[in-house]
């Protein structure tokens, strides 16, 4: 009993470790945050929040492969964890963009489509549809890119993508004066927001 009490006292609580990791993230000390969250995962291996926190620190450190693995692990323990789902979707989008820029189109498209099928009912999955559109433009497949972005625009009518699609339609129709402020409105939206 004394040995167990000593072991419990020697380990910080989940909340203490999470607070330490969050403080490191706030200071952008990603290495320290990752080490802290690795300890959190080690001490609390069945807590989805631990894996999500580690994944988030890896994501901020642009370690997308590792972040994706951690978010998936979080979902293994709690498949309904909305934050882990969102984080996985965003990380997959970033990883696919990284692959696209490296001309790894097939890998990127497969990653996006397989993740999109996992979360078809999650509104955040539109980030993946937007990323599929980006990938198609990189591949010079404009029709497929516009098709993906039309889907995003239809489901998110106030998004930057919807504004861009309205501007593009006006431009295609020769309504340049109408298109310009619409393009500007699209640019004013958050850059990574669909």
PDB file of C-alpha atoms in Angstrom:
ATOM      1  CA  UNK A   1       0.000   0.000   0.000  1.00  0.00           C
ATOM      2  CA  UNK A   2       2.843   2.378   0.868  1.00  0.00           C
ATOM      3  CA  UNK A   3       4.552   1.576  -2.443  1.00  0.00           C
ATOM      4  CA  UNK A   4       1.340   2.321  -4.376  1.00  0.00           C
ATOM      5  CA  UNK A   5       0.848   5.597  -2.495  1.00  0.00           C
ATOM      6  CA  UNK A   6       4.433   6.614  -3.328  1.00  0.00           C
ATOM      7  CA  UNK A   7       3.979   5.741  -7.013  1.00  0.00           C
ATOM      8  CA  UNK A   8       0.742   7.734  -7.237  1.00  0.00           C
ATOM      9  CA  UNK A   9       2.296  10.713  -5.445  1.00  0.00           C
ATOM     10  CA  UNK A  10       5.321  10.640  -7.788  1.00  0.00           C
ATOM     11  CA  UNK A  11       3.177  10.968 -10.918  1.00  0.00           C
ATOM     12  CA  UNK A  12       1.543  14.288 -11.696  1.00  0.00           C
ATOM     13  CA  UNK A  13      -2.185  14.289 -12.289  1.00  0.00           C
ATOM     14  CA  UNK A  14      -3.660  14.321 -15.774  1.00  0.00           C
ATOM     15  CA  UNK A  15      -4.741  17.927 -15.289  1.00  0.00           C
ATOM     16  CA  UNK A  16      -1.286  19.031 -14.081  1.00  0.00           C
ATOM     17  CA  UNK A  17       0.444  17.504 -17.088  1.00  0.00           C
ATOM     18  CA  UNK A  18      -2.139  18.882 -19.483  1.00  0.00           C
ATOM     19  CA  UNK A  19      -1.715  22.354 -18.001  1.00  0.00           C
ATOM     20  CA  UNK A  20       2.095  22.085 -18.346  1.00  0.00           C
ATOM     21  CA  UNK A  21       1.756  20.988 -21.965  1.00  0.00           C
ATOM     22  CA  UNK A  22      -0.727  23.753 -22.716  1.00  0.00           C
ATOM     23  CA  UNK A  23       1.632  26.321 -21.180  1.00  0.00           C
ATOM     24  CA  UNK A  24       4.459  25.057 -23.396  1.00  0.00           C
ATOM     25  CA  UNK A  25       2.149  25.340 -26.425  1.00  0.00           C
ATOM     26  CA  UNK A  26       1.258  28.909 -25.464  1.00  0.00           C
ATOM     27  CA  UNK A  27       4.988  29.707 -25.471  1.00  0.00           C
ATOM     28  CA  UNK A  28       5.368  27.877 -28.806  1.00  0.00           C
ATOM     29  CA  UNK A  29       7.812  25.499 -27.152  1.00  0.00           C
ATOM     30  CA  UNK A  30       6.579  22.560 -29.186  1.00  0.00           C
ATOM     31  CA  UNK A  31       9.414  20.245 -28.198  1.00  0.00           C
ATOM     32  CA  UNK A  32       8.602  20.669 -24.511  1.00  0.00           C
ATOM     33  CA  UNK A  33       4.872  20.349 -25.187  1.00  0.00           C
ATOM     34  CA  UNK A  34       5.410  17.127 -27.124  1.00  0.00           C
ATOM     35  CA  UNK A  35       7.544  15.665 -24.341  1.00  0.00           C
ATOM     36  CA  UNK A  36       4.953  16.638 -21.747  1.00  0.00           C
ATOM     37  CA  UNK A  37       2.091  15.166 -23.742  1.00  0.00           C
ATOM     38  CA  UNK A  38       4.135  11.999 -24.409  1.00  0.00           C
ATOM     39  CA  UNK A  39       4.359  11.610 -20.643  1.00  0.00           C
ATOM     40  CA  UNK A  40       0.616  12.225 -20.418  1.00  0.00           C
ATOM     41  CA  UNK A  41      -0.011   9.414 -22.926  1.00  0.00           C
ATOM     42  CA  UNK A  42       2.398   7.129 -21.095  1.00  0.00           C
ATOM     43  CA  UNK A  43       0.767   7.694 -17.698  1.00  0.00           C
ATOM     44  CA  UNK A  44      -2.825   7.783 -18.973  1.00  0.00           C
ATOM     45  CA  UNK A  45      -2.784   5.445 -22.003  1.00  0.00           C
ATOM     46  CA  UNK A  46      -6.559   5.056 -22.286  1.00  0.00           C
ATOM     47  CA  UNK A  47      -7.450   8.768 -22.258  1.00  0.00           C
ATOM     48  CA  UNK A  48      -8.398  10.048 -25.693  1.00  0.00           C
ATOM     49  CA  UNK A  49      -7.652  13.606 -24.571  1.00  0.00           C
ATOM     50  CA  UNK A  50      -4.008  12.677 -23.987  1.00  0.00           C
ATOM     51  CA  UNK A  51      -3.548  11.461 -27.559  1.00  0.00           C
ATOM     52  CA  UNK A  52      -5.454  14.450 -28.928  1.00  0.00           C
ATOM     53  CA  UNK A  53      -3.195  16.833 -26.987  1.00  0.00           C
ATOM     54  CA  UNK A  54      -0.064  15.071 -28.255  1.00  0.00           C
ATOM     55  CA  UNK A  55      -1.429  15.115 -31.789  1.00  0.00           C
ATOM     56  CA  UNK A  56      -2.177  18.812 -31.558  1.00  0.00           C
ATOM     57  CA  UNK A  57       1.358  19.608 -30.372  1.00  0.00           C
ATOM     58  CA  UNK A  58       2.767  17.521 -33.240  1.00  0.00           C
ATOM     59  CA  UNK A  59       0.438  19.308 -35.671  1.00  0.00           C
ATOM     60  CA  UNK A  60       1.623  22.739 -34.520  1.00  0.00           C
ATOM     61  CA  UNK A  61       5.199  21.505 -34.958  1.00  0.00           C
ATOM     62  CA  UNK A  62       4.242  20.506 -38.558  1.00  0.00           C
ATOM     63  CA  UNK A  63       4.761  16.807 -37.826  1.00  0.00           C
ATOM     64  CA  UNK A  64       1.602  15.903 -39.694  1.00  0.00           C
ATOM     65  CA  UNK A  65       2.185  12.148 -39.983  1.00  0.00           C
ATOM     66  CA  UNK A  66       2.650  11.813 -36.256  1.00  0.00           C
ATOM     67  CA  UNK A  67      -0.255  14.136 -35.521  1.00  0.00           C
ATOM     68  CA  UNK A  68      -2.545  12.028 -37.712  1.00  0.00           C
ATOM     69  CA  UNK A  69      -1.495   8.872 -35.854  1.00  0.00           C
ATOM     70  CA  UNK A  70      -2.196  10.474 -32.479  1.00  0.00           C
ATOM     71  CA  UNK A  71      -5.611  11.788 -33.529  1.00  0.00           C
ATOM     72  CA  UNK A  72      -6.518   8.328 -34.831  1.00  0.00           C
ATOM     73  CA  UNK A  73      -5.415   6.834 -31.517  1.00  0.00           C
ATOM     74  CA  UNK A  74      -7.597   9.335 -29.662  1.00  0.00           C
ATOM     75  CA  UNK A  75     -10.520   8.238 -31.808  1.00  0.00           C
ATOM     76  CA  UNK A  76      -9.750   4.593 -31.043  1.00  0.00           C
ATOM     77  CA  UNK A  77     -10.474   5.381 -27.391  1.00  0.00           C
ATOM     78  CA  UNK A  78     -13.347   7.775 -28.046  1.00  0.00           C
ATOM     79  CA  UNK A  79     -14.711   7.633 -31.572  1.00  0.00           C
ATOM     80  CA  UNK A  80     -17.172  10.441 -30.861  1.00  0.00           C
ATOM     81  CA  UNK A  81     -14.534  12.922 -29.718  1.00  0.00           C
ATOM     82  CA  UNK A  82     -15.468  15.908 -31.891  1.00  0.00           C
ATOM     83  CA  UNK A  83     -12.213  17.759 -31.253  1.00  0.00           C
ATOM     84  CA  UNK A  84     -10.099  14.756 -32.265  1.00  0.00           C
ATOM     85  CA  UNK A  85     -12.243  14.349 -35.398  1.00  0.00           C
ATOM     86  CA  UNK A  86     -11.785  17.998 -36.333  1.00  0.00           C
ATOM     87  CA  UNK A  87      -8.058  17.871 -35.612  1.00  0.00           C
ATOM     88  CA  UNK A  88      -7.654  14.726 -37.722  1.00  0.00           C
ATOM     89  CA  UNK A  89      -9.518  16.295 -40.632  1.00  0.00           C
ATOM     90  CA  UNK A  90      -7.406  19.460 -40.513  1.00  0.00           C
ATOM     91  CA  UNK A  91      -4.147  17.490 -40.163  1.00  0.00           C
ATOM     92  CA  UNK A  92      -5.059  15.270 -43.101  1.00  0.00           C
ATOM     93  CA  UNK A  93      -5.796  18.386 -45.177  1.00  0.00           C
ATOM     94  CA  UNK A  94      -2.384  19.853 -44.307  1.00  0.00           C
ATOM     95  CA  UNK A  95      -0.588  16.547 -44.963  1.00  0.00           C
ATOM     96  CA  UNK A  96      -2.334  16.155 -48.320  1.00  0.00           C
ATOM     97  CA  UNK A  97      -1.375  19.695 -49.305  1.00  0.00           C
ATOM     98  CA  UNK A  98       2.222  18.895 -48.354  1.00  0.00           C
ATOM     99  CA  UNK A  99       2.065  15.752 -50.520  1.00  0.00           C
ATOM    100  CA  UNK A 100       0.471  17.687 -53.377  1.00  0.00           C
ATOM    101  CA  UNK A 101       3.251  20.248 -53.335  1.00  0.00           C
ATOM    102  CA  UNK A 102       5.711  17.341 -53.506  1.00  0.00           C
ATOM    103  CA  UNK A 103       3.778  16.072 -56.557  1.00  0.00           C
ATOM    104  CA  UNK A 104       2.532  13.007 -54.659  1.00  0.00           C
ATOM    105  CA  UNK A 105      -0.962  13.401 -56.100  1.00  0.00           C
ATOM    106  CA  UNK A 106      -2.198   9.823 -55.805  1.00  0.00           C
ATOM    107  CA  UNK A 107      -1.138   9.553 -52.175  1.00  0.00           C
ATOM    108  CA  UNK A 108      -2.707  12.890 -51.309  1.00  0.00           C
ATOM    109  CA  UNK A 109      -5.981  12.112 -53.065  1.00  0.00           C
ATOM    110  CA  UNK A 110      -6.203   8.697 -51.411  1.00  0.00           C
ATOM    111  CA  UNK A 111      -5.564  10.208 -47.974  1.00  0.00           C
ATOM    112  CA  UNK A 112      -8.191  12.892 -48.491  1.00  0.00           C
ATOM    113  CA  UNK A 113     -10.848  10.586 -49.897  1.00  0.00           C
ATOM    114  CA  UNK A 114     -10.364   7.841 -47.304  1.00  0.00           C
ATOM    115  CA  UNK A 115     -10.585  10.365 -44.459  1.00  0.00           C
ATOM    116  CA  UNK A 116     -13.564  12.092 -46.041  1.00  0.00           C
ATOM    117  CA  UNK A 117     -15.424   8.766 -46.187  1.00  0.00           C
ATOM    118  CA  UNK A 118     -14.762   8.209 -42.463  1.00  0.00           C
ATOM    119  CA  UNK A 119     -16.399  11.521 -41.539  1.00  0.00           C
ATOM    120  CA  UNK A 120     -19.057  12.002 -44.180  1.00  0.00           C
ATOM    121  CA  UNK A 121     -21.540  13.336 -41.592  1.00  0.00           C
ATOM    122  CA  UNK A 122     -19.077  15.752 -39.990  1.00  0.00           C
ATOM    123  CA  UNK A 123     -19.391  19.308 -41.340  1.00  0.00           C
ATOM    124  CA  UNK A 124     -15.635  19.732 -40.850  1.00  0.00           C
ATOM    125  CA  UNK A 125     -15.132  17.149 -43.600  1.00  0.00           C
ATOM    126  CA  UNK A 126     -15.769  19.943 -46.097  1.00  0.00           C
ATOM    127  CA  UNK A 127     -12.180  20.973 -45.388  1.00  0.00           C
ATOM    128  CA  UNK A 128     -11.208  17.731 -47.103  1.00  0.00           C
ATOM    129  CA  UNK A 129     -13.474  18.432 -50.085  1.00  0.00           C
ATOM    130  CA  UNK A 130     -11.863  21.887 -50.348  1.00  0.00           C
ATOM    131  CA  UNK A 131      -8.411  20.249 -50.233  1.00  0.00           C
ATOM    132  CA  UNK A 132      -9.449  17.802 -52.963  1.00  0.00           C
ATOM    133  CA  UNK A 133     -10.293  20.836 -55.078  1.00  0.00           C
ATOM    134  CA  UNK A 134      -6.876  22.347 -54.395  1.00  0.00           C
ATOM    135  CA  UNK A 135      -5.198  19.090 -55.362  1.00  0.00           C
ATOM    136  CA  UNK A 136      -7.122  18.952 -58.632  1.00  0.00           C
ATOM    137  CA  UNK A 137      -5.957  22.462 -59.527  1.00  0.00           C
ATOM    138  CA  UNK A 138      -2.352  21.433 -58.838  1.00  0.00           C
ATOM    139  CA  UNK A 139      -2.912  18.513 -61.241  1.00  0.00           C
ATOM    140  CA  UNK A 140      -4.298  20.912 -63.889  1.00  0.00           C
ATOM    141  CA  UNK A 141      -7.701  19.265 -63.527  1.00  0.00           C
ATOM    142  CA  UNK A 142      -9.658  22.519 -63.279  1.00  0.00           C
ATOM    143  CA  UNK A 143     -13.075  20.963 -63.930  1.00  0.00           C
ATOM    144  CA  UNK A 144     -12.587  18.504 -61.046  1.00  0.00           C
ATOM    145  CA  UNK A 145     -11.262  21.300 -58.831  1.00  0.00           C
ATOM    146  CA  UNK A 146     -14.283  23.492 -59.512  1.00  0.00           C
ATOM    147  CA  UNK A 147     -16.592  20.522 -58.975  1.00  0.00           C
ATOM    148  CA  UNK A 148     -15.120  19.941 -55.490  1.00  0.00           C
ATOM    149  CA  UNK A 149     -15.321  23.632 -54.642  1.00  0.00           C
ATOM    150  CA  UNK A 150     -18.931  23.875 -55.871  1.00  0.00           C
ATOM    151  CA  UNK A 151     -19.802  21.182 -53.322  1.00  0.00           C
ATOM    152  CA  UNK A 152     -18.169  23.244 -50.573  1.00  0.00           C
ATOM    153  CA  UNK A 153     -19.891  26.431 -51.773  1.00  0.00           C
ATOM    154  CA  UNK A 154     -23.314  24.769 -51.816  1.00  0.00           C
ATOM    155  CA  UNK A 155     -22.936  23.461 -48.271  1.00  0.00           C
ATOM    156  CA  UNK A 156     -21.222  26.598 -46.879  1.00  0.00           C
ATOM    157  CA  UNK A 157     -22.794  29.538 -48.739  1.00  0.00           C
ATOM    158  CA  UNK A 158     -20.976  32.201 -46.667  1.00  0.00           C
ATOM    159  CA  UNK A 159     -17.539  30.613 -46.979  1.00  0.00           C
ATOM    160  CA  UNK A 160     -14.545  32.025 -48.793  1.00  0.00           C
ATOM    161  CA  UNK A 161     -14.937  29.235 -51.327  1.00  0.00           C
ATOM    162  CA  UNK A 162     -18.564  30.210 -52.004  1.00  0.00           C
ATOM    163  CA  UNK A 163     -17.509  33.832 -52.470  1.00  0.00           C
ATOM    164  CA  UNK A 164     -14.736  32.774 -54.842  1.00  0.00           C
ATOM    165  CA  UNK A 165     -17.132  30.607 -56.856  1.00  0.00           C
ATOM    166  CA  UNK A 166     -19.602  33.533 -57.180  1.00  0.00           C
ATOM    167  CA  UNK A 167     -16.755  35.774 -58.328  1.00  0.00           C
ATOM    168  CA  UNK A 168     -15.570  33.176 -60.814  1.00  0.00           C
ATOM    169  CA  UNK A 169     -19.085  32.793 -62.249  1.00  0.00           C
ATOM    170  CA  UNK A 170     -19.410  36.575 -62.638  1.00  0.00           C
ATOM    171  CA  UNK A 171     -15.981  36.723 -64.272  1.00  0.00           C
ATOM    172  CA  UNK A 172     -16.858  33.900 -66.680  1.00  0.00           C
ATOM    173  CA  UNK A 173     -20.056  35.790 -67.594  1.00  0.00           C
ATOM    174  CA  UNK A 174     -18.016  38.900 -68.431  1.00  0.00           C
ATOM    175  CA  UNK A 175     -19.313  40.819 -65.395  1.00  0.00           C
ATOM    176  CA  UNK A 176     -15.890  42.042 -64.324  1.00  0.00           C
ATOM    177  CA  UNK A 177     -17.108  44.938 -62.187  1.00  0.00           C
ATOM    178  CA  UNK A 178     -19.282  42.506 -60.213  1.00  0.00           C
ATOM    179  CA  UNK A 179     -16.529  39.916 -59.973  1.00  0.00           C
ATOM    180  CA  UNK A 180     -13.841  42.154 -58.454  1.00  0.00           C
ATOM    181  CA  UNK A 181     -15.516  42.866 -55.080  1.00  0.00           C
ATOM    182  CA  UNK A 182     -16.545  39.214 -54.855  1.00  0.00           C
ATOM    183  CA  UNK A 183     -12.946  38.104 -55.387  1.00  0.00           C
ATOM    184  CA  UNK A 184     -11.866  40.597 -52.723  1.00  0.00           C
ATOM    185  CA  UNK A 185     -14.480  39.237 -50.299  1.00  0.00           C
ATOM    186  CA  UNK A 186     -13.146  35.729 -50.905  1.00  0.00           C
ATOM    187  CA  UNK A 187      -9.562  36.844 -50.270  1.00  0.00           C
ATOM    188  CA  UNK A 188     -10.619  38.584 -47.049  1.00  0.00           C
ATOM    189  CA  UNK A 189     -11.765  35.278 -45.573  1.00  0.00           C
ATOM    190  CA  UNK A 190      -9.292  33.243 -43.545  1.00  0.00           C
ATOM    191  CA  UNK A 191      -6.755  31.734 -46.024  1.00  0.00           C
ATOM    192  CA  UNK A 192      -7.279  28.078 -45.072  1.00  0.00           C
ATOM    193  CA  UNK A 193     -11.015  28.376 -44.558  1.00  0.00           C
ATOM    194  CA  UNK A 194     -13.136  26.835 -47.281  1.00  0.00           C
TER     195      UNK A 194
END
